Amino acid sequence: MPLFLIERNFAEQIELNVDGVNAITQINGEEGVNWLFSFLSADKRKSYCLYEATNPEAIREAARRANVPADVIIEVSQFNPERMLAAAA
């Protein structure tokens, strides 16, 4: 499945509770979107998230339904978490 990096710009910090996370997870599943990994910028105003999805439109629709931004969506070629973990060790 294609991989996409999503940049989200937040006007203010978002804090999600368990119900909010569950709602977003359900929406993602309904749209065929699978979250893999996220980074938060030091100022907590941007996040960078890696997703699997059939296309960018599925990500945009999931973001619209969840009422979260998806400002930039870039298709990427690969993600190798084992390599990241080995480098951190």
mmCIF file of C-alpha atoms in Angstrom:
data_model
loop_
_atom_site.group_PDB
_atom_site.id
_atom_site.type_symbol
_atom_site.label_atom_id
_atom_site.label_comp_id
_atom_site.label_asym_id
_atom_site.label_seq_id
_atom_site.Cartn_x
_atom_site.Cartn_y
_atom_site.Cartn_z
ATOM 1 C CA MET A 1 0.000 0.000 0.000
ATOM 2 C CA PRO A 2 1.321 3.512 -0.762
ATOM 3 C CA LEU A 3 2.892 5.541 2.048
ATOM 4 C CA PHE A 4 2.219 9.221 2.683
ATOM 5 C CA LEU A 5 3.811 11.833 4.931
ATOM 6 C CA ILE A 6 1.306 14.373 6.234
ATOM 7 C CA GLU A 7 2.237 17.770 7.645
ATOM 8 C CA ARG A 8 -0.366 19.268 9.947
ATOM 9 C CA ASN A 9 -0.277 22.898 11.104
ATOM 10 C CA PHE A 10 -2.137 23.623 14.337
ATOM 11 C CA ALA A 11 -3.271 27.079 15.428
ATOM 12 C CA GLU A 12 -3.159 25.750 18.976
ATOM 13 C CA GLN A 13 -2.074 22.508 20.593
ATOM 14 C CA ILE A 14 -4.579 19.673 20.292
ATOM 15 C CA GLU A 15 -5.054 17.266 23.171
ATOM 16 C CA LEU A 16 -7.028 14.105 22.484
ATOM 17 C CA ASN A 17 -8.656 11.877 25.059
ATOM 18 C CA VAL A 18 -9.337 8.164 24.557
ATOM 19 C CA ASP A 19 -12.732 8.837 22.950
ATOM 20 C CA GLY A 20 -11.164 11.260 20.465
ATOM 21 C CA VAL A 21 -8.441 8.792 19.528
ATOM 22 C CA ASN A 22 -11.011 6.018 19.105
ATOM 23 C CA ALA A 23 -13.177 8.234 16.876
ATOM 24 C CA ILE A 24 -10.219 9.109 14.635
ATOM 25 C CA THR A 25 -9.174 5.449 14.465
ATOM 26 C CA GLN A 26 -12.699 4.475 13.396
ATOM 27 C CA ILE A 27 -12.829 7.187 10.722
ATOM 28 C CA ASN A 28 -9.411 6.161 9.413
ATOM 29 C CA GLY A 29 -10.558 2.550 9.154
ATOM 30 C CA GLU A 30 -13.707 3.540 7.293
ATOM 31 C CA GLU A 31 -11.620 5.554 4.813
ATOM 32 C CA GLY A 32 -8.949 2.853 4.370
ATOM 33 C CA VAL A 33 -6.265 4.938 6.092
ATOM 34 C CA ASN A 34 -3.743 3.436 8.514
ATOM 35 C CA TRP A 35 -1.601 5.634 10.820
ATOM 36 C CA LEU A 36 1.961 4.311 11.302
ATOM 37 C CA PHE A 37 4.080 6.928 13.085
ATOM 38 C CA SER A 38 4.098 10.603 14.127
ATOM 39 C CA PHE A 39 6.557 13.322 15.087
ATOM 40 C CA LEU A 40 5.633 16.556 16.860
ATOM 41 C CA SER A 41 7.640 19.738 16.232
ATOM 42 C CA ALA A 42 9.447 21.280 19.209
ATOM 43 C CA ASP A 43 6.953 24.170 19.349
ATOM 44 C CA LYS A 44 4.044 21.666 19.211
ATOM 45 C CA ARG A 45 2.430 23.545 16.331
ATOM 46 C CA LYS A 46 3.171 21.013 13.579
ATOM 47 C CA SER A 47 3.047 17.275 13.345
ATOM 48 C CA TYR A 48 4.458 14.979 10.715
ATOM 49 C CA CYS A 49 2.610 11.695 10.373
ATOM 50 C CA LEU A 50 3.270 8.630 8.267
ATOM 51 C CA TYR A 51 0.209 6.834 6.911
ATOM 52 C CA GLU A 52 -0.659 3.983 4.607
ATOM 53 C CA ALA A 53 -3.545 4.801 2.288
ATOM 54 C CA THR A 54 -4.775 3.965 -1.180
ATOM 55 C CA ASN A 55 -4.465 7.612 -2.258
ATOM 56 C CA PRO A 56 -4.155 11.169 -0.895
ATOM 57 C CA GLU A 57 -7.902 11.742 -1.258
ATOM 58 C CA ALA A 58 -8.612 9.056 1.367
ATOM 59 C CA ILE A 59 -6.319 10.899 3.790
ATOM 60 C CA ARG A 60 -7.967 14.242 3.037
ATOM 61 C CA GLU A 61 -11.446 12.776 3.596
ATOM 62 C CA ALA A 62 -10.426 11.119 6.886
ATOM 63 C CA ALA A 63 -8.877 14.404 8.064
ATOM 64 C CA ARG A 64 -11.987 16.366 7.047
ATOM 65 C CA ARG A 65 -14.274 13.960 8.896
ATOM 66 C CA ALA A 66 -12.037 14.011 12.004
ATOM 67 C CA ASN A 67 -11.795 17.813 11.840
ATOM 68 C CA VAL A 68 -7.987 17.822 11.819
ATOM 69 C CA PRO A 69 -5.766 19.529 9.249
ATOM 70 C CA ALA A 70 -3.866 17.709 6.512
ATOM 71 C CA ASP A 71 -2.013 20.676 5.065
ATOM 72 C CA VAL A 72 0.629 18.883 3.021
ATOM 73 C CA ILE A 73 0.448 15.284 1.779
ATOM 74 C CA ILE A 74 3.536 13.781 0.144
ATOM 75 C CA GLU A 75 3.824 10.234 -1.169
ATOM 76 C CA VAL A 76 7.049 8.593 0.042
ATOM 77 C CA SER A 77 8.779 5.484 -1.205
ATOM 78 C CA GLN A 78 9.606 3.495 1.913
ATOM 79 C CA PHE A 79 9.660 3.319 5.696
ATOM 80 C CA ASN A 80 12.083 1.104 7.571
ATOM 81 C CA PRO A 81 11.372 1.263 11.334
ATOM 82 C CA GLU A 82 13.895 -1.491 12.106
ATOM 83 C CA ARG A 83 16.667 0.729 10.822
ATOM 84 C CA MET A 84 15.495 3.638 12.993
ATOM 85 C CA LEU A 85 15.393 1.424 16.094
ATOM 86 C CA ALA A 86 18.875 0.035 15.402
ATOM 87 C CA ALA A 87 20.295 3.546 15.025
ATOM 88 C CA ALA A 88 18.719 4.648 18.327
ATOM 89 C CA ALA A 89 20.183 1.712 20.260
#
